[in-house]
Amino acid sequence: MNDISPPAPPARLARAVRNGLWNGAANLLMALVGVVTSVIVARSLSEHEFGIYSYYAWLSGVLVAILSSQAFGSALTKVAAELRGQGAVGEARALGRGVMLVLVGSSLVLSVALLVKALGAAPPFRYYLLVVAAAPLPGGLASLLSSVFWSRENYRITSIANLLGSGLQVLLVLLAYGQGWGVAGYLLLTLALPVVNCAALLLSPAQEGPEPGPRRWWPNPPTVRYYLTFSLPLVVMGMLELVMIQRSGVFFLERYSTEAQIGFYSLAYTIFQLLFMTGWALVNSFYPAISSSFGQGDWASIRHKVQQAALLSAVYAIPLCLGGLVTLPELIDLLFGADKAAAAHPAQVLFIGMLPMCLVGLYGLTLNAINRPWAVFPIGIGTSLLGIALSVWLVPQHGAVGAAIANTVAQVIYAALKYSLVQRLTGVGLPWGVIAQVALVGFVCAFLLPLLTLHLFPGALGLLLGIVLAVASYATAMWKLGYVGRIAQELVPAQGGAA
């Protein structure tokens, strides 16, 4: 198969690319903010305290993600975008309002149940559980509101809202550090981002114009049935992927290892996730675009968008994978302190899976967008069981490194199986020639250059010099090879179009 399929309509693809750049830039800045806050939290807590903080932060995140991102937000983005592609704007808006009502009700029920459990616990665990109980409503609502804007292919507003929340979170973390609020204080501040995100999106002036027909708070029955049929497999797969494949190592470490190992793995995964989410943001903007093209029955456009998203994934993820293998030990020791240096080895293992993780996300949203969410169910179950088996086997012996190995192996296999499935259903494969070229450039720029500088100048100087040289040389190579120009060409036709 050719590396590049026939082009999609330029204005539609350009919007997807521009949305990806907005989303990617915002997530990159959020990743930098996340690094800053992680450094502050990790340096101010002992290994034991950091492990406790990591566990309850993970628990809070899992509840929010299962409730909102998988079952509600992702399905809403796809179905509403498809409705808009069919011209049913009023029905898309009614669907968003109806899902919001259900989400708010479900979040309140879950929060009340967790509140009862928290009140029955002894301090300080009572305070930790209170934060977990408070997380579902703002976290779920923020995800849902973002999904509404994404279904309109408007990523600029959500990016600005995320940046506002991240900026406030840094200020509050600095305050907590100065006041010595400890684990409970840092956990409470994890709510700052979703709360600010909700406020910013609810108060956003961005509007679509007058609603066609009367304002409705519930969609028509066929839309409800379609949404439920589509969202059910997302609930199941969300449980499998989030709890059993992604950060599941925390769950097994809590049972088979120590708080210190939980902290090491959580820190490693946090660093990995902060950088992975920027790559994910680049391809996630293609989700509503692919869904809209599916609503129009435009398969040529779908194939081209999937391949462009795969290209962006490769250009982004390959240098991070290779560079992380060299720089992570020095970087973690420098930023987080010698007592957290053991997080470097699980981080290196996780970074091997950077590209497979991006492709897992891309192919997942592609299958959702073309109404094939159940197609991935068998391989999802199999990969989840493999991840569980590897975790049970490796975590008791190898702690955080074992959890990272289990995660990475499961993700690589999952990505390969999803690729085969998407290739069969859509007829589009990976641009292998481009990936090979990018891998070669990444090996020279992101691996060999930092390795050489760290050998010549051990310590912070070699690390800084290696990172600067790697970024500059890789960016120059991508420019010379034409990948930056290709993105610029996609943007030109839409300069006068809607944002």
GROMACS .gro file of C-alpha atoms in nm:
model
  499
    1MET     CA    1   0.000   0.000   0.000
    2ASN     CA    2   0.117   0.349  -0.075
    3ASP     CA    3   0.245   0.556   0.212
    4ILE     CA    4   0.003   0.839   0.141
    5SER     CA    5  -0.357   0.776   0.036
    6PRO     CA    6  -0.566   1.008  -0.187
    7PRO     CA    7  -0.618   1.342  -0.017
    8ALA     CA    8  -0.925   1.438   0.183
    9PRO     CA    9  -1.113   1.762   0.118
   10PRO     CA   10  -0.854   2.026   0.213
   11ALA     CA   11  -1.070   2.247   0.435
   12ARG     CA   12  -1.187   1.953   0.649
   13LEU     CA   13  -0.840   1.806   0.689
   14ALA     CA   14  -0.691   2.147   0.756
   15ARG     CA   15  -0.937   2.202   1.038
   16ALA     CA   16  -0.841   1.865   1.189
   17VAL     CA   17  -0.472   1.951   1.167
   18ARG     CA   18  -0.522   2.299   1.316
   19ASN     CA   19  -0.731   2.149   1.596
   20GLY     CA   20  -0.452   1.902   1.657
   21LEU     CA   21  -0.198   2.183   1.679
   22TRP     CA   22  -0.418   2.375   1.925
   23ASN     CA   23  -0.475   2.063   2.132
   24GLY     CA   24  -0.113   1.955   2.108
   25ALA     CA   25   0.026   2.296   2.204
   26ALA     CA   26  -0.208   2.319   2.503
   27ASN     CA   27  -0.120   1.968   2.616
   28LEU     CA   28   0.251   2.039   2.575
   29LEU     CA   29   0.223   2.340   2.805
   30MET     CA   30   0.008   2.136   3.042
   31ALA     CA   31   0.278   1.867   3.038
   32LEU     CA   32   0.537   2.126   3.139
   33VAL     CA   33   0.304   2.240   3.416
   34GLY     CA   34   0.259   1.878   3.518
   35VAL     CA   35   0.635   1.831   3.540
   36VAL     CA   36   0.667   2.139   3.760
   37THR     CA   37   0.391   2.030   3.997
   38SER     CA   38   0.521   1.671   4.003
   39VAL     CA   39   0.868   1.795   4.097
   40ILE     CA   40   0.725   2.004   4.382
   41VAL     CA   41   0.507   1.723   4.515
   42ALA     CA   42   0.772   1.452   4.481
   43ARG     CA   43   1.044   1.659   4.647
   44SER     CA   44   0.824   1.764   4.940
   45LEU     CA   45   0.696   1.414   5.027
   46SER     CA   46   0.883   1.110   5.153
   47GLU     CA   47   0.881   0.786   4.952
   48HIS     CA   48   0.605   0.649   5.176
   49GLU     CA   49   0.393   0.967   5.156
   50PHE     CA   50   0.442   0.997   4.781
   51GLY     CA   51   0.324   0.637   4.740
   52ILE     CA   52   0.005   0.712   4.935
   53TYR     CA   53  -0.056   1.030   4.736
   54SER     CA   54  -0.001   0.840   4.410
   55TYR     CA   55  -0.248   0.567   4.503
   56TYR     CA   56  -0.536   0.798   4.591
   57ALA     CA   57  -0.467   1.028   4.296
   58TRP     CA   58  -0.481   0.719   4.073
   59LEU     CA   59  -0.804   0.601   4.235
   60SER     CA   60  -0.963   0.942   4.183
   61GLY     CA   61  -0.854   0.952   3.820
   62VAL     CA   62  -0.984   0.602   3.748
   63LEU     CA   63  -1.332   0.685   3.878
   64VAL     CA   64  -1.351   1.002   3.669
   65ALA     CA   65  -1.218   0.836   3.355
   66ILE     CA   66  -1.452   0.537   3.373
   67LEU     CA   67  -1.753   0.755   3.444
   68SER     CA   68  -1.690   1.029   3.189
   69SER     CA   69  -1.419   0.983   2.930
   70GLN     CA   70  -1.514   0.636   2.810
   71ALA     CA   71  -1.886   0.598   2.864
   72PHE     CA   72  -1.999   0.956   2.809
   73GLY     CA   73  -1.747   1.192   2.651
   74SER     CA   74  -1.598   0.975   2.377
   75ALA     CA   75  -1.937   0.849   2.262
   76LEU     CA   76  -2.080   1.202   2.265
   77THR     CA   77  -1.795   1.338   2.053
   78LYS     CA   78  -1.846   1.070   1.789
   79VAL     CA   79  -2.226   1.061   1.773
   80ALA     CA   80  -2.274   1.440   1.791
   81ALA     CA   81  -2.008   1.497   1.524
   82GLU     CA   82  -2.177   1.240   1.302
   83LEU     CA   83  -2.514   1.410   1.353
   84ARG     CA   84  -2.359   1.745   1.259
   85GLY     CA   85  -2.210   1.583   0.950
   86GLN     CA   86  -2.565   1.481   0.856
   87GLY     CA   87  -2.696   1.834   0.919
   88ALA     CA   88  -2.891   1.741   1.238
   89VAL     CA   89  -2.748   2.022   1.453
   90GLY     CA   90  -3.051   2.052   1.683
   91GLU     CA   91  -3.044   1.679   1.756
   92ALA     CA   92  -2.670   1.696   1.834
   93ARG     CA   93  -2.733   1.973   2.086
   94ALA     CA   94  -3.023   1.783   2.246
   95LEU     CA   95  -2.797   1.478   2.280
   96GLY     CA   96  -2.533   1.686   2.459
   97ARG     CA   97  -2.788   1.821   2.707
   98GLY     CA   98  -2.937   1.478   2.771
   99VAL     CA   99  -2.600   1.318   2.836
  100MET     CA  100  -2.514   1.604   3.071
  101LEU     CA  101  -2.826   1.537   3.279
  102VAL     CA  102  -2.739   1.168   3.307
  103LEU     CA  103  -2.377   1.242   3.390
  104VAL     CA  104  -2.457   1.489   3.665
  105GLY     CA  105  -2.702   1.245   3.824
  106SER     CA  106  -2.459   0.951   3.803
  107SER     CA  107  -2.175   1.159   3.945
  108LEU     CA  108  -2.383   1.268   4.243
  109VAL     CA  109  -2.488   0.911   4.322
  110LEU     CA  110  -2.127   0.792   4.306
  111SER     CA  111  -2.005   1.084   4.518
  112VAL     CA  112  -2.265   1.018   4.788
  113ALA     CA  113  -2.162   0.651   4.806
  114LEU     CA  114  -1.795   0.748   4.838
  115LEU     CA  115  -1.882   1.014   5.094
  116VAL     CA  116  -2.047   0.754   5.317
  117LYS     CA  117  -1.737   0.536   5.291
  118ALA     CA  118  -1.510   0.833   5.364
  119LEU     CA  119  -1.700   0.933   5.677
  120GLY     CA  120  -1.656   0.581   5.811
  121ALA     CA  121  -1.276   0.590   5.770
  122ALA     CA  122  -1.026   0.713   6.024
  123PRO     CA  123  -0.806   1.020   5.962
  124PRO     CA  124  -0.599   1.081   5.756
  125PHE     CA  125  -0.754   0.832   5.512
  126ARG     CA  126  -1.092   1.000   5.564
  127TYR     CA  127  -0.955   1.318   5.408
  128TYR     CA  128  -0.807   1.128   5.115
  129LEU     CA  129  -1.138   0.954   5.045
  130LEU     CA  130  -1.326   1.285   5.071
  131VAL     CA  131  -1.119   1.417   4.782
  132VAL     CA  132  -1.190   1.101   4.583
  133ALA     CA  133  -1.562   1.150   4.657
  134ALA     CA  134  -1.550   1.508   4.531
  135ALA     CA  135  -1.374   1.422   4.204
  136PRO     CA  136  -1.646   1.261   3.983
  137LEU     CA  137  -1.872   1.563   3.925
  138PRO     CA  138  -1.615   1.828   3.820
  139GLY     CA  139  -1.397   1.573   3.643
  140GLY     CA  140  -1.684   1.415   3.452
  141LEU     CA  141  -1.847   1.747   3.367
  142ALA     CA  142  -1.519   1.892   3.241
  143SER     CA  143  -1.470   1.590   3.016
  144LEU     CA  144  -1.826   1.612   2.885
  145LEU     CA  145  -1.809   1.984   2.812
  146SER     CA  146  -1.482   1.931   2.626
  147SER     CA  147  -1.649   1.656   2.424
  148VAL     CA  148  -1.929   1.894   2.326
  149PHE     CA  149  -1.679   2.146   2.189
  150TRP     CA  150  -1.476   1.870   2.022
  151SER     CA  151  -1.786   1.742   1.844
  152ARG     CA  152  -1.811   2.091   1.692
  153GLU     CA  153  -1.442   2.059   1.593
  154ASN     CA  154  -1.364   2.357   1.819
  155TYR     CA  155  -1.047   2.275   2.012
  156ARG     CA  156  -0.932   2.630   2.074
  157ILE     CA  157  -1.177   2.695   2.359
  158THR     CA  158  -1.097   2.370   2.541
  159SER     CA  159  -0.725   2.434   2.503
  160ILE     CA  160  -0.756   2.779   2.659
  161ALA     CA  161  -0.968   2.640   2.944
  162ASN     CA  162  -0.708   2.372   3.018
  163LEU     CA  163  -0.430   2.629   3.022
  164LEU     CA  164  -0.619   2.848   3.269
  165GLY     CA  165  -0.676   2.552   3.498
  166SER     CA  166  -0.313   2.441   3.475
  167GLY     CA  167  -0.185   2.788   3.559
  168LEU     CA  168  -0.403   2.809   3.869
  169GLN     CA  169  -0.298   2.460   3.973
  170VAL     CA  170   0.071   2.558   3.971
  171LEU     CA  171   0.001   2.860   4.191
  172LEU     CA  172  -0.200   2.651   4.437
  173VAL     CA  173   0.063   2.376   4.451
  174LEU     CA  174   0.325   2.637   4.530
  175LEU     CA  175   0.098   2.765   4.807
  176ALA     CA  176   0.047   2.414   4.943
  177TYR     CA  177   0.423   2.357   4.937
  178GLY     CA  178   0.488   2.678   5.127
  179GLN     CA  179   0.218   2.604   5.385
  180GLY     CA  180   0.315   2.238   5.426
  181TRP     CA  181  -0.032   2.099   5.350
  182GLY     CA  182   0.105   1.748   5.284
  183VAL     CA  183  -0.069   1.458   5.111
  184ALA     CA  184  -0.427   1.574   5.176
  185GLY     CA  185  -0.354   1.924   5.047
  186TYR     CA  186  -0.191   1.804   4.727
  187LEU     CA  187  -0.478   1.561   4.665
  188LEU     CA  188  -0.730   1.842   4.710
  189LEU     CA  189  -0.550   2.052   4.452
  190THR     CA  190  -0.598   1.783   4.186
  191LEU     CA  191  -0.953   1.919   4.166
  192ALA     CA  192  -0.835   2.265   4.058
  193LEU     CA  193  -0.794   2.180   3.688
  194PRO     CA  194  -1.140   2.022   3.630
  195VAL     CA  195  -1.317   2.290   3.837
  196VAL     CA  196  -1.157   2.576   3.641
  197ASN     CA  197  -1.211   2.386   3.316
  198CYS     CA  198  -1.584   2.353   3.390
  199ALA     CA  199  -1.619   2.722   3.478
  200ALA     CA  200  -1.428   2.838   3.170
  201LEU     CA  201  -1.626   2.619   2.929
  202LEU     CA  202  -1.964   2.700   3.084
  203LEU     CA  203  -1.889   3.072   3.062
  204SER     CA  204  -1.733   3.051   2.717
  205PRO     CA  205  -1.874   3.303   2.464
  206ALA     CA  206  -1.827   3.054   2.178
  207GLN     CA  207  -2.168   2.982   2.027
  208GLU     CA  208  -2.293   2.800   1.718
  209GLY     CA  209  -2.571   3.049   1.649
  210PRO     CA  210  -2.947   3.015   1.696
  211GLU     CA  211  -3.069   2.662   1.751
  212PRO     CA  212  -3.287   2.527   1.469
  213GLY     CA  213  -3.630   2.453   1.614
  214PRO     CA  214  -3.735   2.455   1.982
  215ARG     CA  215  -3.472   2.406   2.253
  216ARG     CA  216  -3.478   2.044   2.369
  217TRP     CA  217  -3.317   1.875   2.671
  218TRP     CA  218  -3.351   1.520   2.543
  219PRO     CA  219  -3.283   1.372   2.197
  220ASN     CA  220  -3.523   1.164   1.994
  221PRO     CA  221  -3.558   0.790   2.079
  222PRO     CA  222  -3.361   0.668   1.773
  223THR     CA  223  -3.069   0.890   1.874
  224VAL     CA  224  -3.086   0.760   2.232
  225ARG     CA  225  -3.080   0.400   2.109
  226TYR     CA  226  -2.791   0.473   1.874
  227TYR     CA  227  -2.595   0.647   2.148
  228LEU     CA  228  -2.653   0.364   2.399
  229THR     CA  229  -2.563   0.100   2.142
  230PHE     CA  230  -2.243   0.284   2.069
  231SER     CA  231  -2.150   0.376   2.427
  232LEU     CA  232  -2.198   0.029   2.582
  233PRO     CA  233  -1.882  -0.122   2.428
  234LEU     CA  234  -1.694   0.193   2.529
  235VAL     CA  235  -1.790   0.131   2.890
  236VAL     CA  236  -1.661  -0.225   2.871
  237MET     CA  237  -1.345  -0.137   2.682
  238GLY     CA  238  -1.287   0.163   2.905
  239MET     CA  239  -1.284  -0.065   3.208
  240LEU     CA  240  -1.049  -0.310   3.038
  241GLU     CA  241  -0.804  -0.056   2.898
  242LEU     CA  242  -0.795   0.189   3.187
  243VAL     CA  243  -0.797  -0.041   3.486
  244MET     CA  244  -0.626  -0.348   3.346
  245ILE     CA  245  -0.383  -0.217   3.082
  246GLN     CA  246  -0.286   0.143   3.140
  247ARG     CA  247  -0.206   0.248   3.500
  248SER     CA  248  -0.310  -0.088   3.641
  249GLY     CA  249   0.037  -0.129   3.790
  250VAL     CA  250  -0.068   0.088   4.084
  251PHE     CA  251  -0.346  -0.160   4.165
  252PHE     CA  252  -0.110  -0.458   4.170
  253LEU     CA  253   0.170  -0.274   4.346
  254GLU     CA  254  -0.069  -0.177   4.625
  255ARG     CA  255  -0.136  -0.548   4.683
  256TYR     CA  256   0.196  -0.711   4.608
  257SER     CA  257   0.461  -0.449   4.680
  258THR     CA  258   0.535  -0.138   4.888
  259GLU     CA  259   0.425   0.226   4.899
  260ALA     CA  260   0.770   0.326   4.775
  261GLN     CA  261   0.731   0.109   4.463
  262ILE     CA  262   0.386   0.261   4.405
  263GLY     CA  263   0.550   0.603   4.415
  264PHE     CA  264   0.828   0.503   4.175
  265TYR     CA  265   0.586   0.355   3.923
  266SER     CA  266   0.341   0.642   3.955
  267LEU     CA  267   0.617   0.898   3.900
  268ALA     CA  268   0.744   0.704   3.598
  269TYR     CA  269   0.395   0.675   3.454
  270THR     CA  270   0.320   1.041   3.523
  271ILE     CA  271   0.625   1.150   3.323
  272PHE     CA  272   0.531   0.910   3.045
  273GLN     CA  273   0.166   1.015   3.045
  274LEU     CA  274   0.240   1.387   3.044
  275LEU     CA  275   0.436   1.348   2.721
  276PHE     CA  276   0.207   1.084   2.574
  277MET     CA  277  -0.100   1.305   2.623
  278THR     CA  278   0.053   1.571   2.399
  279GLY     CA  279   0.086   1.315   2.120
  280TRP     CA  280  -0.262   1.189   2.194
  281ALA     CA  281  -0.392   1.545   2.168
  282LEU     CA  282  -0.248   1.574   1.817
  283VAL     CA  283  -0.441   1.270   1.692
  284ASN     CA  284  -0.753   1.310   1.908
  285SER     CA  285  -0.856   1.614   1.702
  286PHE     CA  286  -0.906   1.377   1.406
  287TYR     CA  287  -1.183   1.194   1.596
  288PRO     CA  288  -1.473   1.430   1.523
  289ALA     CA  289  -1.335   1.487   1.172
  290ILE     CA  290  -1.337   1.111   1.099
  291SER     CA  291  -1.682   1.079   1.259
  292SER     CA  292  -1.816   1.361   1.043
  293SER     CA  293  -1.667   1.203   0.729
  294PHE     CA  294  -1.830   0.873   0.827
  295GLY     CA  295  -2.163   1.052   0.860
  296GLN     CA  296  -2.112   1.175   0.501
  297GLY     CA  297  -2.003   0.830   0.379
  298ASP     CA  298  -1.666   0.970   0.261
  299TRP     CA  299  -1.426   0.675   0.303
  300ALA     CA  300  -1.145   0.834   0.101
  301SER     CA  301  -1.140   1.118   0.353
  302ILE     CA  302  -1.144   0.873   0.644
  303ARG     CA  303  -0.845   0.681   0.512
  304HIS     CA  304  -0.644   0.995   0.448
  305LYS     CA  305  -0.716   1.135   0.796
  306VAL     CA  306  -0.618   0.810   0.967
  307GLN     CA  307  -0.290   0.799   0.776
  308GLN     CA  308  -0.211   1.163   0.851
  309ALA     CA  309  -0.277   1.100   1.220
  310ALA     CA  310  -0.046   0.797   1.211
  311LEU     CA  311   0.224   1.013   1.053
  312LEU     CA  312   0.189   1.273   1.329
  313SER     CA  313   0.208   0.996   1.590
  314ALA     CA  314   0.531   0.861   1.448
  315VAL     CA  315   0.700   1.200   1.411
  316TYR     CA  316   0.609   1.285   1.770
  317ALA     CA  317   0.659   0.956   1.953
  318ILE     CA  318   0.975   0.804   1.802
  319PRO     CA  319   1.224   1.068   1.927
  320LEU     CA  320   1.067   1.063   2.274
  321CYS     CA  321   1.102   0.687   2.293
  322LEU     CA  322   1.466   0.686   2.185
  323GLY     CA  323   1.562   0.998   2.377
  324GLY     CA  324   1.397   0.875   2.694
  325LEU     CA  325   1.613   0.564   2.699
  326VAL     CA  326   1.923   0.785   2.728
  327THR     CA  327   1.814   1.089   2.929
  328LEU     CA  328   1.559   0.964   3.185
  329PRO     CA  329   1.804   0.847   3.456
  330GLU     CA  330   1.984   1.182   3.466
  331LEU     CA  331   1.662   1.379   3.421
  332ILE     CA  332   1.472   1.214   3.707
  333ASP     CA  333   1.768   1.238   3.942
  334LEU     CA  334   1.810   1.607   3.860
  335LEU     CA  335   1.443   1.707   3.883
  336PHE     CA  336   1.301   1.481   4.152
  337GLY     CA  337   1.601   1.402   4.369
  338ALA     CA  338   1.822   1.101   4.433
  339ASP     CA  339   1.556   0.933   4.651
  340LYS     CA  340   1.325   0.911   4.347
  341ALA     CA  341   1.596   0.797   4.104
  342ALA     CA  342   1.463   0.441   4.109
  343ALA     CA  343   1.170   0.565   3.898
  344ALA     CA  344   1.405   0.593   3.597
  345HIS     CA  345   1.406   0.222   3.510
  346PRO     CA  346   1.027   0.176   3.493
  347ALA     CA  347   1.007   0.506   3.303
  348GLN     CA  348   1.252   0.378   3.039
  349VAL     CA  349   1.042   0.064   2.994
  350LEU     CA  350   0.723   0.268   2.959
  351PHE     CA  351   0.882   0.501   2.702
  352ILE     CA  352   0.944   0.203   2.474
  353GLY     CA  353   0.567   0.190   2.435
  354MET     CA  354   0.525   0.558   2.340
  355LEU     CA  355   0.446   0.497   1.972
  356PRO     CA  356   0.232   0.185   2.033
  357MET     CA  357   0.030   0.381   2.291
  358CYS     CA  358  -0.032   0.663   2.042
  359LEU     CA  359  -0.142   0.409   1.782
  360VAL     CA  360  -0.366   0.231   2.034
  361GLY     CA  361  -0.546   0.560   2.088
  362LEU     CA  362  -0.561   0.644   1.717
  363TYR     CA  363  -0.699   0.308   1.611
  364GLY     CA  364  -0.943   0.306   1.901
  365LEU     CA  365  -1.094   0.639   1.798
  366THR     CA  366  -1.096   0.525   1.433
  367LEU     CA  367  -1.297   0.214   1.517
  368ASN     CA  368  -1.534   0.422   1.726
  369ALA     CA  369  -1.574   0.679   1.449
  370ILE     CA  370  -1.667   0.415   1.189
  371ASN     CA  371  -1.916   0.242   1.422
  372ARG     CA  372  -1.703  -0.062   1.498
  373PRO     CA  373  -1.646  -0.030   1.876
  374TRP     CA  374  -1.734  -0.394   1.940
  375ALA     CA  375  -1.475  -0.514   1.688
  376VAL     CA  376  -1.195  -0.456   1.936
  377PHE     CA  377  -1.373  -0.635   2.222
  378PRO     CA  378  -1.211  -0.984   2.181
  379ILE     CA  379  -0.856  -0.850   2.152
  380GLY     CA  380  -0.922  -0.608   2.438
  381ILE     CA  381  -1.024  -0.893   2.668
  382GLY     CA  382  -0.728  -1.105   2.561
  383THR     CA  383  -0.476  -0.824   2.606
  384SER     CA  384  -0.623  -0.728   2.943
  385LEU     CA  385  -0.595  -1.085   3.068
  386LEU     CA  386  -0.235  -1.093   2.944
  387GLY     CA  387  -0.160  -0.768   3.129
  388ILE     CA  388  -0.313  -0.905   3.449
  389ALA     CA  389  -0.116  -1.230   3.422
  390LEU     CA  390   0.210  -1.045   3.359
  391SER     CA  391   0.145  -0.808   3.650
  392VAL     CA  392   0.068  -1.091   3.894
  393TRP     CA  393   0.386  -1.268   3.781
  394LEU     CA  394   0.626  -0.974   3.758
  395VAL     CA  395   0.516  -0.720   4.022
  396PRO     CA  396   0.594  -0.932   4.334
  397GLN     CA  397   0.945  -0.999   4.202
  398HIS     CA  398   1.036  -0.675   4.029
  399GLY     CA  399   0.806  -0.409   4.174
  400ALA     CA  400   0.767  -0.096   3.962
  401VAL     CA  401   0.984  -0.231   3.679
  402GLY     CA  402   0.767  -0.543   3.660
  403ALA     CA  403   0.452  -0.329   3.640
  404ALA     CA  404   0.608  -0.126   3.358
  405ILE     CA  405   0.707  -0.439   3.164
  406ALA     CA  406   0.355  -0.580   3.196
  407ASN     CA  407   0.207  -0.252   3.076
  408THR     CA  408   0.439  -0.209   2.780
  409VAL     CA  409   0.413  -0.567   2.655
  410ALA     CA  410   0.033  -0.549   2.670
  411GLN     CA  411   0.026  -0.215   2.487
  412VAL     CA  412   0.260  -0.331   2.207
  413ILE     CA  413   0.053  -0.643   2.144
  414TYR     CA  414  -0.271  -0.444   2.167
  415ALA     CA  415  -0.144  -0.190   1.915
  416ALA     CA  416  -0.041  -0.462   1.669
  417LEU     CA  417  -0.380  -0.635   1.690
  418LYS     CA  418  -0.568  -0.306   1.655
  419TYR     CA  419  -0.358  -0.217   1.351
  420SER     CA  420  -0.453  -0.544   1.180
  421LEU     CA  421  -0.818  -0.482   1.259
  422VAL     CA  422  -0.823  -0.124   1.128
  423GLN     CA  423  -0.632  -0.225   0.816
  424ARG     CA  424  -0.890  -0.493   0.741
  425LEU     CA  425  -1.192  -0.268   0.804
  426THR     CA  426  -1.072   0.053   0.639
  427GLY     CA  427  -0.805  -0.055   0.394
  428VAL     CA  428  -0.549   0.188   0.538
  429GLY     CA  429  -0.213   0.086   0.683
  430LEU     CA  430   0.079   0.262   0.840
  431PRO     CA  431   0.317   0.473   0.628
  432TRP     CA  432   0.602   0.226   0.685
  433GLY     CA  433   0.852   0.407   0.466
  434VAL     CA  434   0.801   0.730   0.654
  435ILE     CA  435   0.823   0.553   0.992
  436ALA     CA  436   1.152   0.390   0.895
  437GLN     CA  437   1.294   0.727   0.787
  438VAL     CA  438   1.176   0.898   1.106
  439ALA     CA  439   1.317   0.613   1.320
  440LEU     CA  440   1.659   0.649   1.157
  441VAL     CA  441   1.663   1.026   1.208
  442GLY     CA  442   1.539   0.982   1.565
  443PHE     CA  443   1.813   0.729   1.642
  444VAL     CA  444   2.083   0.971   1.531
  445CYS     CA  445   1.935   1.291   1.675
  446ALA     CA  446   1.750   1.177   1.987
  447PHE     CA  447   1.959   0.876   2.093
  448LEU     CA  448   2.319   0.908   1.973
  449LEU     CA  449   2.360   1.283   2.032
  450PRO     CA  450   2.244   1.281   2.398
  451LEU     CA  451   2.445   0.962   2.457
  452LEU     CA  452   2.757   1.136   2.327
  453THR     CA  453   2.705   1.457   2.525
  454LEU     CA  454   2.639   1.267   2.851
  455HIS     CA  455   2.957   1.068   2.791
  456LEU     CA  456   3.164   1.382   2.730
  457PHE     CA  457   2.995   1.599   2.996
  458PRO     CA  458   2.843   1.384   3.271
  459GLY     CA  459   2.567   1.543   3.477
  460ALA     CA  460   2.334   1.836   3.422
  461LEU     CA  461   2.549   2.007   3.158
  462GLY     CA  462   2.560   1.700   2.933
  463LEU     CA  463   2.188   1.641   2.986
  464LEU     CA  464   2.091   1.996   2.892
  465LEU     CA  465   2.328   2.005   2.595
  466GLY     CA  466   2.206   1.668   2.471
  467ILE     CA  467   1.838   1.766   2.489
  468VAL     CA  468   1.898   2.098   2.311
  469LEU     CA  469   2.100   1.934   2.034
  470ALA     CA  470   1.847   1.652   1.997
  471VAL     CA  471   1.549   1.886   1.966
  472ALA     CA  472   1.724   2.127   1.728
  473SER     CA  473   1.868   1.859   1.500
  474TYR     CA  474   1.547   1.653   1.490
  475ALA     CA  475   1.327   1.955   1.416
  476THR     CA  476   1.568   2.062   1.139
  477ALA     CA  477   1.565   1.714   0.989
  478MET     CA  478   1.184   1.699   0.992
  479TRP     CA  479   1.178   2.038   0.819
  480LYS     CA  480   1.429   1.932   0.554
  481LEU     CA  481   1.246   1.605   0.491
  482GLY     CA  482   0.927   1.799   0.422
  483TYR     CA  483   0.703   1.684   0.707
  484VAL     CA  484   0.664   2.033   0.852
  485GLY     CA  485   0.592   2.165   0.502
  486ARG     CA  486   0.329   1.899   0.451
  487ILE     CA  487   0.144   2.016   0.763
  488ALA     CA  488   0.175   2.378   0.648
  489GLN     CA  489   0.026   2.286   0.309
  490GLU     CA  490  -0.270   2.125   0.484
  491LEU     CA  491  -0.330   2.448   0.676
  492VAL     CA  492  -0.316   2.690   0.380
  493PRO     CA  493  -0.656   2.607   0.223
  494ALA     CA  494  -0.841   2.677   0.550
  495GLN     CA  495  -0.695   3.015   0.637
  496GLY     CA  496  -1.023   3.177   0.557
  497GLY     CA  497  -1.234   2.896   0.704
  498ALA     CA  498  -1.398   2.852   1.038
  499ALA     CA  499  -1.191   2.778   1.341
   0.00000   0.00000   0.00000
